[in-house]
Short mmCIF file of C-alpha atoms and ligand atoms in Angstrom, two decimals:
data_model
loop_
_atom_site.label_atom_id
_atom_site.label_comp_id
_atom_site.label_asym_id
_atom_site.label_seq_id
_atom_site.Cartn_x
_atom_site.Cartn_y
_atom_site.Cartn_z
CA UNK A 1 -37.78 -79.00 -10.16
CA UNK A 2 -39.85 -80.14 -7.21
CA UNK A 3 -40.80 -77.11 -5.10
CA UNK A 4 -41.58 -78.84 -1.66
CA UNK A 5 -40.14 -81.69 0.27
CA UNK A 6 -36.53 -80.72 -0.63
CA UNK A 7 -33.48 -79.87 1.43
CA UNK A 8 -32.02 -76.71 -0.17
CA UNK A 9 -28.62 -75.14 0.35
CA UNK A 10 -28.60 -71.28 -0.65
CA UNK A 11 -25.33 -69.30 -0.59
CA UNK A 12 -25.57 -65.67 0.31
CA UNK A 13 -28.86 -66.30 2.19
CA UNK A 14 -28.35 -63.54 4.60
CA UNK A 15 -29.91 -60.76 2.46
CA UNK A 16 -31.56 -59.72 -0.77
CA UNK A 17 -32.57 -62.42 -3.31
CA UNK A 18 -30.99 -65.30 -1.30
CA UNK A 19 -32.92 -64.42 1.80
CA UNK A 20 -36.28 -63.93 -0.05
CA UNK A 21 -35.74 -67.26 -1.84
CA UNK A 22 -35.02 -68.94 1.44
CA UNK A 23 -38.22 -67.74 2.91
CA UNK A 24 -40.31 -68.66 -0.03
CA UNK A 25 -38.91 -72.09 -0.31
CA UNK A 26 -39.18 -72.64 3.52
CA UNK A 27 -42.89 -71.54 3.35
CA UNK A 28 -43.51 -74.24 0.75
CA UNK A 29 -42.28 -77.01 3.09
CA UNK A 30 -38.50 -77.25 2.37
CA UNK A 31 -35.58 -77.58 4.77
CA UNK A 32 -33.39 -74.61 3.94
CA UNK A 33 -29.75 -74.11 4.83
CA UNK A 34 -28.53 -70.55 4.34
CA UNK A 35 -24.88 -69.64 4.23
CA UNK A 36 -22.84 -66.45 4.12
CA UNK A 37 -19.85 -64.71 5.67
CA UNK A 38 -21.73 -63.06 8.59
CA UNK A 39 -23.79 -64.90 11.12
CA UNK A 40 -25.93 -61.87 12.15
CA UNK A 41 -27.77 -61.58 8.81
CA UNK A 42 -28.15 -65.31 8.56
CA UNK A 43 -29.73 -65.53 12.01
CA UNK A 44 -32.04 -62.71 10.96
CA UNK A 45 -33.02 -64.74 7.92
CA UNK A 46 -34.03 -67.67 10.08
CA UNK A 47 -35.80 -65.62 12.71
CA UNK A 48 -38.33 -67.87 14.41
CA UNK A 49 -38.75 -70.22 11.35
CA UNK A 50 -38.51 -73.97 11.66
CA UNK A 51 -36.59 -76.20 9.34
CA UNK A 52 -33.88 -73.57 8.65
CA UNK A 53 -30.14 -73.74 9.45
CA UNK A 54 -27.46 -71.02 9.13
CA UNK A 55 -23.82 -71.79 8.47
CA UNK A 56 -20.83 -69.52 7.91
CA UNK A 57 -19.21 -70.15 4.51
CA UNK A 58 -17.11 -67.90 2.43
CA UNK A 59 -17.43 -69.12 -1.08
CA UNK A 60 -14.11 -67.44 -2.00
CA UNK A 61 -12.26 -69.94 0.33
CA UNK A 62 -11.80 -73.29 -1.45
CA UNK A 63 -10.64 -75.19 1.75
CA UNK A 64 -13.68 -73.98 3.58
CA UNK A 65 -16.02 -75.12 0.86
CA UNK A 66 -14.47 -78.63 1.00
CA UNK A 67 -14.82 -79.01 4.76
CA UNK A 68 -18.28 -77.32 4.79
CA UNK A 69 -19.50 -79.92 2.13
CA UNK A 70 -18.26 -82.77 4.26
CA UNK A 71 -19.94 -81.59 7.42
CA UNK A 72 -23.26 -80.50 5.67
CA UNK A 73 -23.60 -83.79 3.78
CA UNK A 74 -22.92 -85.68 7.14
CA UNK A 75 -25.80 -83.66 8.82
CA UNK A 76 -28.08 -83.50 5.80
CA UNK A 77 -27.49 -86.49 3.56
CA UNK A 78 -30.85 -85.85 1.94
CA UNK A 79 -29.58 -82.50 0.47
CA UNK A 80 -30.77 -82.32 -3.14
CA UNK A 81 -30.81 -78.70 -4.28
CA UNK A 82 -27.98 -76.17 -4.41
CA UNK A 83 -28.71 -72.53 -5.15
CA UNK A 84 -25.53 -70.57 -6.01
CA UNK A 85 -26.71 -67.08 -5.17
CA UNK A 86 -23.80 -65.34 -3.30
CA UNK A 87 -22.32 -62.47 -5.33
CA UNK A 88 -20.65 -59.11 -5.26
CA UNK A 89 -20.77 -56.18 -7.62
CA UNK A 90 -18.32 -53.27 -7.81
CA UNK A 91 -17.98 -50.50 -10.32
CA UNK A 92 -14.60 -50.12 -12.00
CA UNK A 93 -12.62 -47.58 -14.09
CA UNK A 94 -10.45 -49.43 -16.48
CA UNK A 95 -8.96 -46.49 -18.19
CA UNK A 96 -5.68 -46.62 -16.18
CA UNK A 97 -3.74 -49.14 -14.17
CA UNK A 98 -5.48 -49.83 -10.85
CA UNK A 99 -5.64 -52.06 -7.99
CA UNK A 100 -7.30 -55.20 -9.28
CA UNK A 101 -8.49 -56.35 -5.85
CA UNK A 102 -12.22 -55.66 -6.73
CA UNK A 103 -11.93 -57.37 -10.06
CA UNK A 104 -10.29 -60.42 -8.56
CA UNK A 105 -12.96 -60.63 -5.75
CA UNK A 106 -15.67 -60.64 -8.31
CA UNK A 107 -14.12 -63.39 -10.38
CA UNK A 108 -13.44 -65.41 -7.16
CA UNK A 109 -16.86 -65.00 -5.59
CA UNK A 110 -19.15 -64.84 -8.65
CA UNK A 111 -17.40 -67.38 -10.96
CA UNK A 112 -15.00 -69.46 -9.02
CA UNK A 113 -17.44 -69.67 -6.10
CA UNK A 114 -20.18 -71.44 -7.98
CA UNK A 115 -17.54 -73.62 -9.82
CA UNK A 116 -16.12 -74.75 -6.54
CA UNK A 117 -19.56 -75.22 -4.79
CA UNK A 118 -20.82 -77.34 -7.71
CA UNK A 119 -17.66 -79.32 -7.75
CA UNK A 120 -17.98 -80.08 -4.08
CA UNK A 121 -21.65 -81.18 -4.29
CA UNK A 122 -22.17 -82.44 -7.79
CA UNK A 123 -21.37 -86.18 -7.11
CA UNK A 124 -23.73 -86.21 -4.13
CA UNK A 125 -26.45 -84.30 -6.04
CA UNK A 126 -26.19 -86.50 -9.12
CA UNK A 127 -27.03 -89.46 -6.97
CA UNK A 128 -30.04 -87.87 -5.26
CA UNK A 129 -33.55 -88.17 -6.61
CA UNK A 130 -35.09 -84.84 -7.78
CA UNK A 131 -31.78 -82.94 -7.57
CA UNK A 132 -31.15 -79.51 -8.96
CA UNK A 133 -28.50 -76.86 -9.26
CA UNK A 134 -29.61 -73.28 -9.58
CA UNK A 135 -27.28 -70.54 -10.82
CA UNK A 136 -27.91 -66.77 -10.74
CA UNK A 137 -26.56 -64.77 -13.67
CA UNK A 138 -28.07 -61.37 -14.69
CA UNK A 139 -29.44 -59.49 -17.46
CA UNK A 140 -25.94 -57.98 -17.58
CA UNK A 141 -24.66 -61.33 -18.81
CA UNK A 142 -26.41 -60.49 -22.08
CA UNK A 143 -25.76 -56.67 -22.32
CA UNK A 144 -22.88 -55.54 -20.12
CA UNK A 145 -22.96 -52.50 -17.90
CA UNK A 146 -19.92 -50.57 -18.99
CA UNK A 147 -19.29 -49.20 -15.45
CA UNK A 148 -19.27 -52.81 -14.06
CA UNK A 149 -17.08 -54.69 -16.62
CA UNK A 150 -15.81 -57.55 -14.43
CA UNK A 151 -19.18 -58.08 -12.84
CA UNK A 152 -20.93 -58.29 -16.22
CA UNK A 153 -18.09 -60.63 -17.47
CA UNK A 154 -18.57 -63.00 -14.47
CA UNK A 155 -22.26 -63.26 -15.16
CA UNK A 156 -21.73 -63.94 -18.88
CA UNK A 157 -19.45 -66.68 -17.77
CA UNK A 158 -22.02 -68.11 -15.37
CA UNK A 159 -24.57 -68.18 -18.11
CA UNK A 160 -22.09 -70.12 -20.34
CA UNK A 161 -21.12 -72.48 -17.52
CA UNK A 162 -24.77 -73.20 -16.79
CA UNK A 163 -25.35 -74.21 -20.44
CA UNK A 164 -22.54 -76.74 -20.41
CA UNK A 165 -23.40 -78.04 -16.86
CA UNK A 166 -27.00 -78.62 -17.96
CA UNK A 167 -25.87 -80.83 -20.79
CA UNK A 168 -23.30 -82.75 -18.79
CA UNK A 169 -25.84 -83.40 -15.92
CA UNK A 170 -28.94 -84.09 -18.19
CA UNK A 171 -30.84 -86.98 -16.78
CA UNK A 172 -29.21 -86.67 -13.44
CA UNK A 173 -29.57 -83.23 -12.01
CA UNK A 174 -31.61 -80.26 -13.44
CA UNK A 175 -29.77 -77.02 -13.92
CA UNK A 176 -31.79 -73.85 -13.70
CA UNK A 177 -30.44 -70.41 -14.40
CA UNK A 178 -32.21 -67.36 -12.82
CA UNK A 179 -31.49 -64.23 -14.92
CA UNK A 180 -32.68 -61.26 -12.78
CA UNK A 181 -33.20 -57.74 -14.04
CA UNK A 182 -32.03 -54.83 -11.75
CA UNK A 183 -33.70 -55.63 -8.42
CA UNK A 184 -33.84 -53.52 -5.26
CA UNK A 185 -31.32 -55.11 -2.95
CA UNK A 186 -28.13 -53.99 -1.10
CA UNK A 187 -25.97 -55.48 -3.97
CA UNK A 188 -24.60 -51.89 -4.53
CA UNK A 189 -24.90 -48.75 -2.37
CA UNK A 190 -28.32 -47.13 -2.81
CA UNK A 191 -29.73 -50.00 -4.85
CA UNK A 192 -32.29 -51.04 -2.34
CA UNK A 193 -34.40 -47.85 -2.91
CA UNK A 194 -33.41 -47.03 -6.50
CA UNK A 195 -36.29 -45.98 -8.75
CA UNK A 196 -36.91 -48.09 -11.71
CA UNK A 197 -35.41 -51.27 -10.07
CA UNK A 198 -37.86 -54.06 -9.43
CA UNK A 199 -38.98 -54.36 -5.82
CA UNK A 200 -37.45 -57.53 -4.31
CA UNK A 201 -40.76 -59.11 -3.31
CA UNK A 202 -42.24 -58.48 -6.79
CA UNK A 203 -39.23 -60.12 -8.37
CA UNK A 204 -39.34 -63.08 -6.08
CA UNK A 205 -43.12 -63.52 -6.67
CA UNK A 206 -42.33 -63.75 -10.38
CA UNK A 207 -39.54 -66.19 -9.82
CA UNK A 208 -41.70 -68.47 -7.72
CA UNK A 209 -44.37 -68.37 -10.36
CA UNK A 210 -41.79 -69.71 -12.85
CA UNK A 211 -40.60 -72.36 -10.32
CA UNK A 212 -44.25 -73.68 -10.09
CA UNK A 213 -44.26 -74.47 -13.91
CA UNK A 214 -43.91 -78.05 -14.99
CA UNK A 215 -41.34 -78.58 -16.30
CA UNK A 216 -39.42 -75.82 -14.56
CA UNK A 217 -37.94 -73.50 -17.34
CA UNK A 218 -34.24 -73.99 -17.74
CA UNK A 219 -33.90 -70.18 -17.54
CA UNK A 220 -36.10 -68.18 -15.22
CA UNK A 221 -36.40 -64.81 -17.02
CA UNK A 222 -39.04 -62.51 -15.52
CA UNK A 223 -40.83 -60.01 -17.77
CA UNK A 224 -38.45 -57.16 -16.88
CA UNK A 225 -35.32 -59.15 -17.74
CA UNK A 226 -36.40 -60.28 -21.27
CA UNK A 227 -35.42 -57.15 -23.02
CA UNK A 228 -31.73 -57.79 -22.00
CA UNK A 229 -31.87 -61.54 -22.20
CA UNK A 230 -33.19 -61.46 -25.75
CA UNK A 231 -31.42 -58.35 -26.98
CA UNK A 232 -29.21 -60.14 -29.40
CA UNK A 233 -31.80 -62.46 -30.88
CA UNK A 234 -34.30 -59.53 -31.12
CA UNK A 235 -31.59 -57.56 -32.98
CA UNK A 236 -31.79 -54.82 -30.41
CA UNK A 237 -28.26 -55.27 -28.91
CA UNK A 238 -26.80 -51.87 -30.07
CA UNK A 239 -29.90 -50.03 -28.91
CA UNK A 240 -29.89 -51.79 -25.50
CA UNK A 241 -26.19 -51.18 -25.10
CA UNK A 242 -26.87 -47.52 -25.56
CA UNK A 243 -29.95 -47.46 -23.38
CA UNK A 244 -28.09 -49.28 -20.55
CA UNK A 245 -25.00 -47.13 -20.92
CA UNK A 246 -25.96 -43.59 -21.59
CA UNK A 247 -22.87 -41.38 -22.02
N1 NAP B 301 -30.04 -57.19 -7.30
C1 NAP B 301 -29.82 -57.22 -8.51
O1 NAP B 301 -30.17 -56.15 -9.31
C2 NAP B 301 -29.22 -58.41 -9.25
C3 NAP B 301 -29.36 -58.51 -10.62
C4 NAP B 301 -28.82 -59.58 -11.27
C5 NAP B 301 -28.21 -60.55 -10.52
N2 NAP B 301 -28.13 -60.42 -9.18
C6 NAP B 301 -27.39 -61.48 -8.47
O2 NAP B 301 -28.22 -62.02 -7.40
C7 NAP B 301 -27.35 -62.56 -6.39
C8 NAP B 301 -27.77 -62.05 -5.02
O3 NAP B 301 -27.56 -60.58 -4.89
P1 NAP B 301 -28.53 -59.64 -4.14
O4 NAP B 301 -28.97 -58.63 -5.22
O5 NAP B 301 -29.47 -60.28 -3.38
O6 NAP B 301 -27.41 -58.80 -3.37
P2 NAP B 301 -27.05 -58.93 -1.76
O7 NAP B 301 -28.14 -58.61 -0.91
O8 NAP B 301 -25.83 -58.08 -1.53
O9 NAP B 301 -26.68 -60.42 -1.64
C9 NAP B 301 -25.50 -61.00 -1.84
C10 NAP B 301 -25.22 -62.03 -0.75
O10 NAP B 301 -23.98 -62.69 -1.08
C11 NAP B 301 -23.28 -62.88 0.07
N3 NAP B 301 -21.85 -62.96 -0.26
C12 NAP B 301 -21.06 -62.10 -0.91
N4 NAP B 301 -19.79 -62.48 -0.87
C13 NAP B 301 -19.74 -63.73 -0.31
C14 NAP B 301 -18.80 -64.76 -0.15
N5 NAP B 301 -17.53 -64.58 -0.56
N6 NAP B 301 -19.15 -65.99 0.41
C15 NAP B 301 -20.43 -66.15 0.84
N7 NAP B 301 -21.38 -65.26 0.65
C16 NAP B 301 -21.11 -64.04 0.06
C17 NAP B 301 -23.56 -61.68 0.98
O11 NAP B 301 -23.51 -62.00 2.34
P3 NAP B 301 -22.21 -61.67 3.25
O12 NAP B 301 -21.76 -60.42 2.85
O13 NAP B 301 -22.75 -61.77 4.65
O14 NAP B 301 -21.26 -62.90 2.99
C18 NAP B 301 -25.01 -61.34 0.60
O15 NAP B 301 -25.92 -61.97 1.47
C19 NAP B 301 -25.94 -62.16 -6.73
O16 NAP B 301 -25.32 -63.21 -7.35
C20 NAP B 301 -26.07 -61.04 -7.64
O17 NAP B 301 -25.06 -60.90 -8.57
C21 NAP B 301 -28.61 -59.33 -8.56
#
């Protein structure tokens, strides 16, 4: 993937990994459009930066995605990269009947969101030079966190979807999957300062090093994420399952 001279759309760009990627790509000379559900954090992401735009978009709303795609492509017909970053994570107790609102929200945001965004932009992107679609799964796609079952399942699904998408778009649009380890962001309460989680800027430094490689790796797996990504092939899955999910 080319890392400068692009026009990049990042969902969930008002905080965490999305904001940090927006800044790094903007620093490298890209036009960056950040989206999310709240204008305040998006405006903070932009600050005094040039060549950045903020737009409200709830990726759980299919009608909003369609009208957003029409308007953004009218204003930015050169758009060539989509980064599907928006996501939510909730813990769940599955041992008795419960309100499934959280589970449904995770499927809608983390899985249907990227499916709908890709659908809305794929024809445009496939016709653009140097186009790319980036997905963000998780180390939990490969070893589930028992306390976050639906979240882990949506990320496993995003990994699978990325594999198929890459083959269908080969020769037209690059598909790159970022597989983060646990990173200090506000994804869950207390996570931004949790010991043992990778500091956000360290993580994004490592991600940008991978983006600079030629060709760009199909999967961006920083050092800390490899133990989960490769658990099955390294025959460490049962050990990792136990380590990640102590009783
Ligand atoms: N941090 C980690 O340890 C980690 C590990 C593996 C994968 N990831 C993945 O990395 C991505 C970014 O997460 P993060 O850690 O940076 O957490 P974060 O700071 O909470 O970022 C998530 C972003 O998604 C946006 N968002 C949530 N629901 C949305 C919706 N329906 N429509 C549009 N935007 C929505 C949020 O903004 P609004 O609330 O303003 O809409 C927020 O800016 C997620 O996909 C997450 O699953 C994170």
